[in-house]
Amino acid sequence: MANFSIKHQPGFTAVATTCFVVLYMPIVVLVVYAFNAATSTSEWGGFSLKWFQSAWQNTQVIDATLLSFQIGSVAAVLATIAATMAALATTRTVPYRGLTFKYAAINQPLMVPEIVTGVALLIFFSRIKISTGYSGLGYLIAAHTAFCIPFAYLPIRARLENMDLTLERAAADLYATPWQVFRRITLPLLWPGILAGLMLAFVISLDDVVITEFVKSGGQDTLPTYMLGQIRRGITPEINAISTAFLLLSVAIVTLFFFVSRKQD
Amino acid sequence: MATAEQVAKEAERRDIRTRWLLSAPALIIIFLAATGPLLIVLVYSVLTPGPYGDVKWQFSPEAWVSVVMERDIFDDTLSLAAAHVTIFWRSIKLAVVTTIATLALGFPTAYFMATRSEKTRDIWLFLITIPFWTNLLIRTFAVLQIIRNEGIINTILIKLGVVSAPIQILFTDTAILIGMAYVYLPLMVLPIYASMEKLDFRLVEAGYDLYANRFQVLRRIIFPLVRPGVIAGSILVFIPAIGAYVTPSVLGGGKNMMLSNLIELQFGQGRNWPLGSALSITVMIIVMVALLAYVRNAGRMEVRHG
């Protein structure tokens, strides 16, 4: 019993190691094959950047990427503003009538499988499209904003609830108006939460396939819906290159998010 | 003259009014682009299908009948719709097995992460967060490349001489299961880790002191204490798994449909929007039952831990 460690459980480390290897192996293979010179995806033809080049010159890919960023940034900003206001309205208060309703309403998009929201929006928006004739980006932005709100809300609310009220009270005692207190004290302290919420919302919007697939009008492919279409048609190394670039972007955002939310303590 | 009590009451009322104003934008957006449309789906499920998709505004319970029954075109008799039942069974089975598989893999992983030193814990957490935030379609595509006939697994097996011809994994239920377990694993690990991190290991020590063996400690001390995390993780995996669309359509091919693919079919080629709506509501009902079970369980947990 010399090395008895209370934290050790037999086999757990092995399972955990396997899990991490299994989680990363497909991603690594995907990235490696993005640099494959061969046209076929099943053999290795030497190192090459040509698939990145071909993706870069593919106007459909560029258009889809730009559209993804456009929708993602507008939806993330709108969702974060709405979520910040909602978080201020639902934290640091005695329970009041309607509070539970608000929690339920804000979290509703999380509870419903995407496919159901997708067809619901398909029905609703197609009615509006017929009666108004408008088929622009508004629908996609509205849909993305709605499902991003709960994600933006989470870190903002967490931040608000952990915030110390003393500074705000002190400011109020020193005759600051409520607006001044918010502007000078609450908002600066809340900022990391807002930033984290904004990043989460952006990533969530960028990731969405299902709802976008059902809501989009012709010619409104985002990067994920474009990729889904391509994968269904057959695998080309170009998809690996696009995925790799997309992956790098996600890793960058996650890293940033990780540091922003760590800084809170 | 206003008494102090009146003043306080007035201030409170004003505060609540401000709070409603502040939450209005979020509530309106969610109602317009998420909750409201769900109500329309409910209405559509009891209407008559239109000739080119959409509906005729005429009440009909037919869609709900068609969810599990089939009407014979000659004599109008009803029989069990074998295709739909198969798809329901497959969806529920795959969602449950995915939940169990991610739990079996995720529980030890979360335990491993939570028992590292504080500094290394952050690294493991970071490593699990990356796949979590990587696009689900990209991760599914990565799995596709591993399990297809010319993929790594088959190549290695053939080179080792284990098999002479590639094993067909892609476009089977197994492929969907592997894919879903892979993409949803972080959803299981994270909540279990969150409750595992708070675990007081002095209780574990006390258990060993009282002559419990490792298995007893795991079953009687650790597992009950992290149960909220286990339940949360299971629900987080089960809900997207039952409605999964991307993974089954990429890895399952056209034949191994799940509920989401059946719903999509009704809104596309099938041109039966009421049936698609009724199926969507059915998915919602399954999710709701799972959530209710969760809420009841979670409620009990809170009572027990005071």
Coordinates of C-alpha atoms in Angstrom, one line a residue:
Chain A
M1 CA 0.0 0.0 0.0
A2 CA 3.0 2.3 -0.3
N3 CA 1.7 4.1 -3.4
F4 CA -1.9 4.3 -2.4
S5 CA -3.4 7.4 -3.8
I6 CA -6.9 8.3 -2.8
K7 CA -7.5 10.0 -6.1
H8 CA -6.5 7.1 -8.3
Q9 CA -9.1 4.8 -9.8
P10 CA -8.0 1.8 -11.8
G11 CA -8.3 2.2 -15.6
F12 CA -9.6 5.8 -15.5
T13 CA -6.3 7.3 -16.7
A14 CA -6.2 4.8 -19.6
V15 CA -9.8 5.7 -20.7
A16 CA -9.0 9.4 -20.4
T17 CA -5.8 9.1 -22.4
T18 CA -7.7 7.1 -25.1
C19 CA -10.4 9.8 -25.1
F20 CA -8.0 12.6 -25.8
V21 CA -6.2 10.6 -28.4
V22 CA -9.5 9.7 -30.1
L23 CA -10.7 13.3 -29.9
Y24 CA -7.6 14.7 -31.6
M25 CA -6.7 11.9 -34.1
P26 CA -9.4 12.7 -36.7
I27 CA -8.7 16.4 -36.5
V28 CA -5.0 15.8 -37.0
V29 CA -5.6 13.5 -40.0
L30 CA -7.9 16.1 -41.5
V31 CA -5.3 18.9 -41.1
V32 CA -2.4 16.7 -42.4
Y33 CA -4.4 15.7 -45.5
A34 CA -5.1 19.4 -46.2
F35 CA -1.4 19.6 -47.1
N36 CA -1.5 16.6 -49.4
A37 CA -0.4 17.2 -53.0
A38 CA -2.3 14.2 -54.4
T39 CA -5.7 14.8 -55.9
S40 CA -7.1 11.7 -54.3
T41 CA -7.7 11.9 -50.5
S42 CA -6.7 8.3 -49.9
E43 CA -3.0 8.5 -50.7
W44 CA -0.1 10.8 -49.7
G45 CA 1.4 12.7 -52.6
G46 CA 3.9 14.9 -50.8
F47 CA 3.5 18.3 -49.0
S48 CA 1.7 21.0 -50.9
L49 CA -0.3 24.2 -50.3
K50 CA -2.2 23.9 -53.5
W51 CA -5.5 23.1 -51.9
F52 CA -5.4 26.2 -49.8
Q53 CA -4.6 28.1 -52.9
S54 CA -7.5 26.6 -54.8
A55 CA -9.9 27.3 -51.9
W56 CA -8.6 30.9 -51.8
Q57 CA -9.4 31.3 -55.6
N58 CA -12.8 29.6 -55.3
T59 CA -15.3 32.5 -55.4
Q60 CA -18.0 30.4 -53.9
V61 CA -15.8 29.7 -50.8
I62 CA -14.9 33.4 -50.5
D63 CA -18.5 34.5 -50.8
A64 CA -19.7 31.9 -48.3
T65 CA -17.0 33.0 -45.9
L66 CA -17.8 36.6 -46.2
L67 CA -21.5 35.9 -45.7
S68 CA -20.7 33.8 -42.6
F69 CA -18.7 36.7 -41.1
Q70 CA -21.3 39.2 -42.0
I71 CA -24.2 37.3 -40.4
G72 CA -22.0 36.2 -37.5
S73 CA -20.8 39.7 -36.6
V74 CA -24.2 41.4 -36.9
A75 CA -26.0 38.6 -35.0
A76 CA -23.4 38.4 -32.3
V77 CA -23.5 42.2 -31.7
L78 CA -27.3 42.3 -31.6
A79 CA -27.5 39.2 -29.4
T80 CA -24.9 40.5 -27.0
I81 CA -26.7 43.8 -26.6
A82 CA -30.0 42.1 -26.0
A83 CA -28.4 39.6 -23.7
T84 CA -26.6 42.2 -21.7
M85 CA -29.8 44.2 -21.1
A86 CA -31.6 40.9 -20.2
A87 CA -28.9 39.9 -17.8
L88 CA -29.1 43.3 -16.1
A89 CA -32.8 42.8 -15.8
T90 CA -32.6 39.3 -14.4
T91 CA -29.7 39.4 -11.9
R92 CA -29.2 41.0 -8.5
T93 CA -32.8 41.3 -7.7
V94 CA -35.3 39.9 -5.3
P95 CA -37.5 37.4 -7.1
Y96 CA -40.4 39.2 -8.9
R97 CA -43.3 38.0 -11.0
G98 CA -42.1 37.0 -14.4
L99 CA -38.5 36.3 -13.5
T100 CA -38.9 32.5 -14.0
F101 CA -40.7 33.2 -17.3
K102 CA -37.8 35.3 -18.4
Y103 CA -35.2 32.6 -17.6
A104 CA -37.3 30.0 -19.5
A105 CA -37.9 32.3 -22.5
I106 CA -34.2 33.3 -22.8
N107 CA -33.0 29.6 -22.6
Q108 CA -35.8 28.3 -24.8
P109 CA -33.6 28.1 -28.0
L110 CA -31.2 25.7 -26.0
M111 CA -34.0 23.3 -25.2
V112 CA -35.3 22.7 -28.7
P113 CA -33.5 20.5 -31.2
E114 CA -32.1 22.6 -34.1
I115 CA -34.1 20.6 -36.7
V116 CA -37.4 21.7 -35.0
T117 CA -36.4 25.3 -34.9
G118 CA -35.2 25.0 -38.5
V119 CA -38.5 23.8 -39.9
A120 CA -40.5 26.2 -37.7
L121 CA -38.5 29.1 -39.1
L122 CA -38.9 27.6 -42.6
I123 CA -42.7 27.7 -42.3
F124 CA -42.8 31.1 -40.6
F125 CA -40.3 32.9 -42.9
S126 CA -41.7 31.4 -46.1
R127 CA -45.1 32.9 -45.2
I128 CA -43.5 36.3 -44.7
K129 CA -41.4 36.0 -47.8
I130 CA -44.6 35.4 -49.9
S131 CA -46.5 38.3 -48.4
T132 CA -43.7 40.9 -48.3
G133 CA -41.5 39.7 -51.2
Y134 CA -38.4 40.4 -49.1
S135 CA -35.9 37.6 -49.3
G136 CA -32.7 39.3 -48.0
L137 CA -30.4 38.5 -45.2
G138 CA -32.8 39.7 -42.5
Y139 CA -34.2 36.2 -41.9
L140 CA -30.8 34.6 -41.3
I141 CA -29.7 37.5 -39.1
A142 CA -33.0 37.3 -37.0
A143 CA -32.6 33.5 -36.6
H144 CA -29.0 33.7 -35.7
T145 CA -29.6 36.5 -33.2
A146 CA -32.3 34.5 -31.5
F147 CA -30.3 31.3 -31.0
C148 CA -27.1 33.3 -30.0
I149 CA -28.9 35.2 -27.2
P150 CA -28.8 32.3 -24.6
F151 CA -25.1 31.8 -25.3
A152 CA -24.2 35.5 -24.9
Y153 CA -26.4 35.6 -21.8
L154 CA -24.5 32.9 -19.9
P155 CA -21.1 34.5 -19.3
I156 CA -22.6 38.0 -18.8
R157 CA -25.0 36.8 -16.2
A158 CA -22.3 34.8 -14.5
R159 CA -20.1 37.8 -14.3
L160 CA -22.9 40.0 -13.0
E161 CA -23.8 37.6 -10.2
N162 CA -20.2 37.4 -9.0
M163 CA -19.8 41.1 -9.0
D164 CA -19.3 43.0 -5.8
L165 CA -22.1 45.6 -5.1
T166 CA -19.9 47.7 -2.8
L167 CA -18.4 49.9 -5.5
E168 CA -21.8 50.7 -7.0
R169 CA -23.2 51.5 -3.6
A170 CA -20.2 53.7 -2.8
A171 CA -20.7 55.6 -6.1
A172 CA -24.4 56.1 -5.4
D173 CA -23.6 57.4 -1.9
L174 CA -21.3 59.9 -3.5
Y175 CA -24.2 61.2 -5.5
A176 CA -23.6 59.5 -8.8
T177 CA -26.8 59.2 -10.8
P178 CA -27.9 55.6 -11.7
W179 CA -26.7 56.2 -15.2
Q180 CA -23.3 57.4 -14.0
V181 CA -23.0 54.4 -11.7
F182 CA -23.8 52.1 -14.7
R183 CA -21.5 53.9 -17.1
R184 CA -18.5 54.3 -14.7
I185 CA -18.7 51.3 -12.4
T186 CA -20.9 48.5 -13.6
L187 CA -20.1 48.5 -17.3
P188 CA -16.3 48.5 -16.9
L189 CA -16.5 45.6 -14.4
L190 CA -18.9 43.8 -16.7
W191 CA -16.8 44.2 -19.8
P192 CA -15.0 40.8 -19.7
G193 CA -18.3 39.0 -19.5
I194 CA -19.7 41.0 -22.4
L195 CA -16.6 40.2 -24.5
A196 CA -16.8 36.5 -23.6
G197 CA -20.5 36.6 -24.6
L198 CA -19.8 38.3 -27.8
M199 CA -17.2 35.7 -28.8
L200 CA -19.4 32.8 -27.8
A201 CA -22.2 34.2 -29.9
F202 CA -20.0 34.7 -32.9
V203 CA -18.6 31.1 -32.8
I204 CA -22.1 29.7 -32.3
S205 CA -23.4 31.7 -35.3
L206 CA -20.3 30.6 -37.4
D207 CA -21.0 27.0 -36.5
D208 CA -24.6 26.7 -37.4
V209 CA -25.6 24.4 -40.2
V210 CA -29.1 23.2 -39.6
I211 CA -31.1 26.3 -39.0
T212 CA -29.2 28.2 -41.7
E213 CA -29.9 25.3 -44.1
F214 CA -33.6 25.7 -43.6
V215 CA -33.8 29.5 -43.4
K216 CA -31.5 30.5 -46.3
S217 CA -32.9 31.7 -49.6
G218 CA -31.2 30.8 -52.9
G219 CA -27.6 32.0 -53.1
Q220 CA -27.3 32.6 -49.3
D221 CA -24.8 29.8 -48.5
T222 CA -22.7 30.3 -45.4
L223 CA -19.4 28.5 -45.1
P224 CA -20.9 25.5 -43.2
T225 CA -23.9 25.1 -45.5
Y226 CA -21.6 25.3 -48.5
M227 CA -19.3 22.7 -47.0
L228 CA -22.2 20.4 -46.3
G229 CA -23.3 20.6 -49.9
Q230 CA -19.7 19.8 -51.1
I231 CA -19.3 16.9 -48.6
R232 CA -22.5 15.3 -49.9
R233 CA -21.2 15.5 -53.5
G234 CA -17.9 13.8 -52.7
I235 CA -14.7 14.5 -50.8
T236 CA -12.0 16.7 -52.3
P237 CA -8.8 17.8 -50.5
E238 CA -10.1 21.4 -50.9
I239 CA -12.7 20.7 -48.2
N240 CA -9.8 19.6 -45.9
A241 CA -8.1 22.9 -46.6
I242 CA -11.2 25.0 -45.9
S243 CA -11.8 22.9 -42.7
T244 CA -8.2 23.5 -41.6
A245 CA -8.5 27.2 -42.0
F246 CA -11.9 27.3 -40.2
L247 CA -10.4 25.1 -37.5
L248 CA -7.5 27.5 -36.9
L249 CA -10.0 30.4 -36.6
S250 CA -12.0 28.5 -34.0
V251 CA -8.9 27.6 -32.0
A252 CA -7.9 31.3 -32.1
I253 CA -11.3 32.4 -30.8
V254 CA -11.4 29.7 -28.1
T255 CA -7.9 30.6 -26.9
L256 CA -8.9 34.2 -26.7
F257 CA -12.1 33.3 -24.9
F258 CA -10.2 31.1 -22.5
F259 CA -7.9 33.9 -21.5
V260 CA -10.7 36.5 -21.3
S261 CA -12.8 34.3 -19.0
R262 CA -9.8 33.3 -16.9
K263 CA -8.9 36.9 -16.2
Q264 CA -12.1 37.3 -14.3
D265 CA -10.7 35.9 -11.1
Chain B
M1 CA -47.9 63.1 2.3
A2 CA -46.2 60.0 1.0
T3 CA -45.1 57.7 3.8
A4 CA -41.7 56.0 3.6
E5 CA -43.5 52.7 2.8
Q6 CA -45.2 54.3 -0.2
V7 CA -42.0 55.7 -1.5
A8 CA -40.3 52.3 -1.2
K9 CA -43.2 50.6 -3.0
E10 CA -43.1 53.1 -5.8
A11 CA -39.3 52.6 -6.2
E12 CA -39.8 48.9 -6.3
R13 CA -42.5 49.2 -9.0
R14 CA -40.3 51.4 -11.0
D15 CA -37.4 49.0 -10.7
I16 CA -39.5 46.1 -12.0
R17 CA -40.8 48.2 -14.9
T18 CA -37.2 49.0 -15.9
R19 CA -36.3 45.4 -15.7
W20 CA -39.2 44.5 -18.1
L21 CA -38.1 47.2 -20.5
L22 CA -34.5 45.9 -20.4
S23 CA -35.4 42.4 -21.1
A24 CA -37.9 43.3 -23.8
P25 CA -35.5 43.2 -26.8
A26 CA -34.2 39.7 -26.0
L27 CA -37.8 38.4 -25.3
I28 CA -39.2 39.9 -28.5
I29 CA -36.4 38.5 -30.7
I30 CA -36.6 35.1 -29.2
F31 CA -40.4 35.1 -29.5
L32 CA -40.3 36.2 -33.1
A33 CA -37.5 33.9 -34.3
A34 CA -37.7 30.9 -32.0
T35 CA -40.7 30.4 -29.8
G36 CA -43.5 31.9 -31.9
P37 CA -42.7 29.8 -35.0
L38 CA -42.9 26.6 -32.8
L39 CA -46.6 27.5 -32.2
I40 CA -47.1 27.8 -35.9
V41 CA -45.7 24.2 -36.3
L42 CA -48.3 23.0 -33.8
V43 CA -51.0 24.6 -35.9
Y44 CA -49.6 23.2 -39.2
S45 CA -49.6 19.7 -37.8
V46 CA -53.4 19.6 -37.9
L47 CA -53.9 21.1 -41.4
T48 CA -54.2 19.5 -44.8
P49 CA -51.1 19.3 -47.0
G50 CA -51.1 21.7 -50.0
P51 CA -50.3 20.4 -53.5
Y52 CA -46.9 22.0 -53.8
G53 CA -45.8 22.0 -50.2
D54 CA -47.3 24.4 -47.6
V55 CA -50.8 23.7 -46.4
K56 CA -54.5 24.2 -47.1
W57 CA -56.3 25.9 -44.2
Q58 CA -58.5 22.9 -43.5
F59 CA -58.5 20.9 -40.3
S60 CA -57.2 17.4 -40.6
P61 CA -55.9 14.9 -38.0
E62 CA -54.3 12.9 -40.8
A63 CA -50.7 14.0 -40.2
W64 CA -50.8 12.8 -36.6
V65 CA -52.2 9.5 -37.8
S66 CA -49.4 9.2 -40.3
V67 CA -46.8 9.6 -37.7
V68 CA -47.0 5.9 -36.8
M69 CA -49.8 4.6 -39.1
E70 CA -50.1 4.0 -42.8
R71 CA -53.4 4.3 -44.7
D72 CA -53.9 1.7 -47.4
I73 CA -54.6 3.5 -50.7
F74 CA -57.2 0.9 -51.7
D75 CA -59.4 0.1 -48.8
D76 CA -58.4 2.9 -46.4
T77 CA -57.5 0.6 -43.6
L78 CA -54.8 1.6 -41.1
S79 CA -51.7 -0.4 -40.4
L80 CA -48.5 0.3 -38.5
A81 CA -46.1 2.4 -40.7
A82 CA -43.1 0.1 -40.6
A83 CA -40.7 2.7 -42.1
H84 CA -41.6 5.4 -39.5
V85 CA -41.5 2.9 -36.6
T86 CA -38.0 1.8 -37.8
I87 CA -36.8 5.4 -37.9
F88 CA -38.2 6.2 -34.5
W89 CA -36.7 3.2 -33.1
R90 CA -33.3 3.9 -34.7
S91 CA -33.3 7.5 -33.5
I92 CA -34.2 6.7 -29.9
K93 CA -31.8 3.7 -29.8
L94 CA -28.9 5.7 -31.3
A95 CA -29.5 8.7 -29.0
V96 CA -29.6 6.4 -25.9
V97 CA -26.6 4.4 -26.9
T98 CA -24.7 7.6 -27.7
T99 CA -25.5 8.9 -24.2
I100 CA -24.3 5.7 -22.6
A101 CA -21.2 5.6 -24.7
T102 CA -20.2 9.2 -24.0
L103 CA -21.0 8.6 -20.3
A104 CA -18.7 5.5 -20.2
L105 CA -15.9 7.4 -21.8
G106 CA -16.6 10.9 -20.4
F107 CA -16.9 10.0 -16.7
P108 CA -13.4 8.6 -16.3
T109 CA -12.1 11.4 -18.5
A110 CA -13.7 14.1 -16.3
Y111 CA -12.4 12.3 -13.2
F112 CA -8.9 12.2 -14.6
M113 CA -9.1 15.9 -15.4
A114 CA -10.4 16.9 -12.0
T115 CA -7.7 15.0 -10.1
R116 CA -4.8 16.7 -11.8
S117 CA -2.9 19.5 -10.1
E118 CA -4.5 22.9 -10.5
K119 CA -2.2 24.1 -13.2
T120 CA -2.4 21.1 -15.4
R121 CA -6.2 21.0 -15.0
D122 CA -6.4 24.2 -17.0
I123 CA -4.5 22.6 -19.8
W124 CA -6.8 19.5 -19.9
L125 CA -9.8 21.8 -19.8
F126 CA -8.4 23.8 -22.7
L127 CA -7.8 20.6 -24.6
I128 CA -11.4 19.5 -24.2
T129 CA -12.7 23.0 -25.1
I130 CA -11.1 23.1 -28.5
P131 CA -13.1 20.2 -30.0
F132 CA -16.1 21.5 -28.2
W133 CA -15.9 24.8 -30.1
T134 CA -14.8 23.4 -33.4
N135 CA -17.5 23.3 -35.9
L136 CA -19.6 20.1 -35.6
L137 CA -19.7 19.7 -39.4
I138 CA -15.9 19.8 -39.5
R139 CA -15.6 17.2 -36.8
T140 CA -18.1 15.0 -38.5
F141 CA -16.2 15.3 -41.7
A142 CA -13.0 14.4 -39.8
V143 CA -14.7 11.2 -38.6
L144 CA -15.9 10.5 -42.1
Q145 CA -12.3 10.5 -43.3
I146 CA -11.2 8.1 -40.6
I147 CA -13.9 5.5 -41.1
R148 CA -14.5 5.4 -44.8
N149 CA -13.3 2.5 -46.9
E150 CA -10.1 4.2 -47.9
G151 CA -9.7 5.8 -44.5
I152 CA -7.0 5.3 -41.9
I153 CA -8.7 2.5 -40.0
N154 CA -9.3 0.3 -43.0
T155 CA -5.8 1.1 -44.5
I156 CA -4.2 0.0 -41.2
L157 CA -6.3 -3.1 -40.9
I158 CA -5.5 -4.2 -44.4
K159 CA -1.8 -3.5 -44.1
L160 CA -1.7 -5.5 -40.9
G161 CA -3.4 -8.3 -42.7
V162 CA -6.3 -8.4 -40.2
V163 CA -8.8 -8.0 -43.0
S164 CA -8.4 -8.5 -46.8
A165 CA -11.1 -6.1 -47.9
P166 CA -12.1 -2.9 -46.2
I167 CA -14.9 -3.1 -43.6
Q168 CA -17.9 -1.1 -44.6
I169 CA -18.5 1.2 -41.6
L170 CA -19.6 4.3 -43.4
F171 CA -23.4 4.6 -44.2
T172 CA -24.3 2.2 -41.3
D173 CA -25.9 2.9 -37.9
T174 CA -22.5 2.2 -36.4
A175 CA -21.1 5.1 -38.4
I176 CA -23.8 7.4 -37.0
L177 CA -23.1 6.1 -33.5
I178 CA -19.3 6.6 -33.8
G179 CA -19.9 10.1 -35.2
M180 CA -22.4 11.2 -32.6
A181 CA -20.3 9.8 -29.7
Y182 CA -17.3 11.6 -31.1
V183 CA -19.0 15.0 -31.6
Y184 CA -21.0 15.0 -28.4
L185 CA -18.3 13.7 -26.0
P186 CA -17.2 17.1 -24.8
L187 CA -20.8 17.9 -23.9
M188 CA -20.7 15.0 -21.5
V189 CA -17.2 15.7 -20.1
L190 CA -17.7 19.4 -19.3
P191 CA -20.6 19.2 -16.9
I192 CA -19.3 16.1 -15.1
Y193 CA -15.9 17.8 -14.8
A194 CA -17.7 20.9 -13.3
S195 CA -19.3 18.9 -10.5
M196 CA -16.2 16.6 -10.1
E197 CA -14.0 19.7 -9.5
K198 CA -16.0 20.6 -6.5
L199 CA -15.7 17.1 -5.1
D200 CA -14.4 17.1 -1.5
F201 CA -11.8 14.3 -1.5
R202 CA -11.8 14.2 2.3
L203 CA -15.0 12.3 1.9
V204 CA -13.2 9.8 -0.3
E205 CA -10.4 9.5 2.3
A206 CA -13.0 8.9 5.0
G207 CA -14.5 6.2 2.9
Y208 CA -11.1 4.4 2.5
D209 CA -10.5 4.9 6.3
L210 CA -13.7 3.0 6.9
Y211 CA -12.5 0.1 4.8
A212 CA -14.4 0.8 1.6
N213 CA -12.7 -0.6 -1.5
R214 CA -12.2 1.5 -4.7
F215 CA -15.3 0.3 -6.3
Q216 CA -17.4 1.0 -3.2
V217 CA -15.9 4.5 -2.9
L218 CA -16.7 5.1 -6.5
R219 CA -20.3 3.8 -6.3
R220 CA -21.3 5.1 -2.8
I221 CA -19.3 8.4 -2.5
I222 CA -18.1 9.8 -5.8
F223 CA -21.0 8.8 -8.1
P224 CA -23.8 10.2 -5.8
L225 CA -21.9 13.5 -5.4
V226 CA -21.3 14.1 -9.1
R227 CA -24.7 12.9 -10.1
P228 CA -26.0 16.3 -11.0
G229 CA -23.2 16.7 -13.5
V230 CA -23.9 13.2 -14.9
I231 CA -27.5 14.0 -15.4
A232 CA -26.8 17.4 -16.9
G233 CA -24.3 15.8 -19.3
S234 CA -26.7 13.1 -20.3
I235 CA -29.4 15.6 -21.1
L236 CA -27.0 17.8 -23.0
V237 CA -26.0 14.8 -25.2
F238 CA -29.4 13.2 -25.5
I239 CA -31.3 16.4 -26.8
P240 CA -29.0 17.1 -29.7
A241 CA -28.6 13.4 -30.4
I242 CA -32.3 12.7 -30.8
G243 CA -32.6 15.6 -33.3
A244 CA -29.2 15.2 -34.9
Y245 CA -29.2 16.2 -38.5
V246 CA -25.6 16.8 -39.7
T247 CA -24.0 13.6 -38.4
P248 CA -26.7 11.2 -39.7
S249 CA -26.9 12.9 -43.1
V250 CA -23.1 12.9 -43.6
L251 CA -22.2 9.5 -42.1
G252 CA -25.5 7.6 -42.5
G253 CA -26.0 8.2 -46.2
G254 CA -29.5 8.3 -47.5
K255 CA -30.6 5.0 -46.2
N256 CA -30.0 5.2 -42.5
M257 CA -32.5 8.0 -41.8
M258 CA -33.0 9.4 -38.4
L259 CA -36.0 11.6 -37.3
S260 CA -34.4 14.8 -38.5
N261 CA -33.9 13.4 -42.0
L262 CA -37.5 12.1 -42.1
I263 CA -38.7 15.6 -41.1
E264 CA -36.5 17.2 -43.8
L265 CA -37.9 14.8 -46.4
Q266 CA -41.5 15.8 -45.6
F267 CA -40.6 19.5 -46.1
G268 CA -38.7 18.8 -49.3
Q269 CA -39.5 16.0 -51.7
G270 CA -42.4 14.6 -49.6
R271 CA -44.3 17.9 -49.8
N272 CA -46.2 16.9 -46.7
W273 CA -45.7 19.9 -44.3
P274 CA -48.3 18.8 -41.8
L275 CA -46.6 15.4 -41.4
G276 CA -43.3 17.1 -41.1
S277 CA -44.8 19.4 -38.4
A278 CA -46.3 16.5 -36.5
L279 CA -43.0 14.7 -36.5
S280 CA -41.2 17.8 -35.3
I281 CA -43.7 18.1 -32.4
T282 CA -43.1 14.4 -31.6
V283 CA -39.4 15.1 -31.3
M284 CA -40.2 18.0 -29.0
I285 CA -42.4 15.8 -26.9
I286 CA -39.5 13.2 -26.5
V287 CA -37.2 16.1 -25.5
M288 CA -39.7 17.5 -23.1
V289 CA -40.1 14.1 -21.4
A290 CA -36.3 13.8 -21.0
L291 CA -36.2 17.4 -19.6
L292 CA -39.0 16.7 -17.1
A293 CA -37.2 13.7 -15.9
Y294 CA -34.1 15.8 -15.5
V295 CA -35.9 18.6 -13.6
R296 CA -37.4 16.1 -11.2
N297 CA -34.0 14.5 -10.6
A298 CA -32.2 17.7 -10.3
G299 CA -34.9 19.0 -7.9
R300 CA -34.4 16.0 -5.7
M301 CA -30.7 16.5 -5.7
E302 CA -31.0 20.0 -4.4
V303 CA -33.2 19.0 -1.6
R304 CA -30.8 16.3 -0.5
H305 CA -27.8 18.5 -0.5
G306 CA -29.7 21.3 1.2

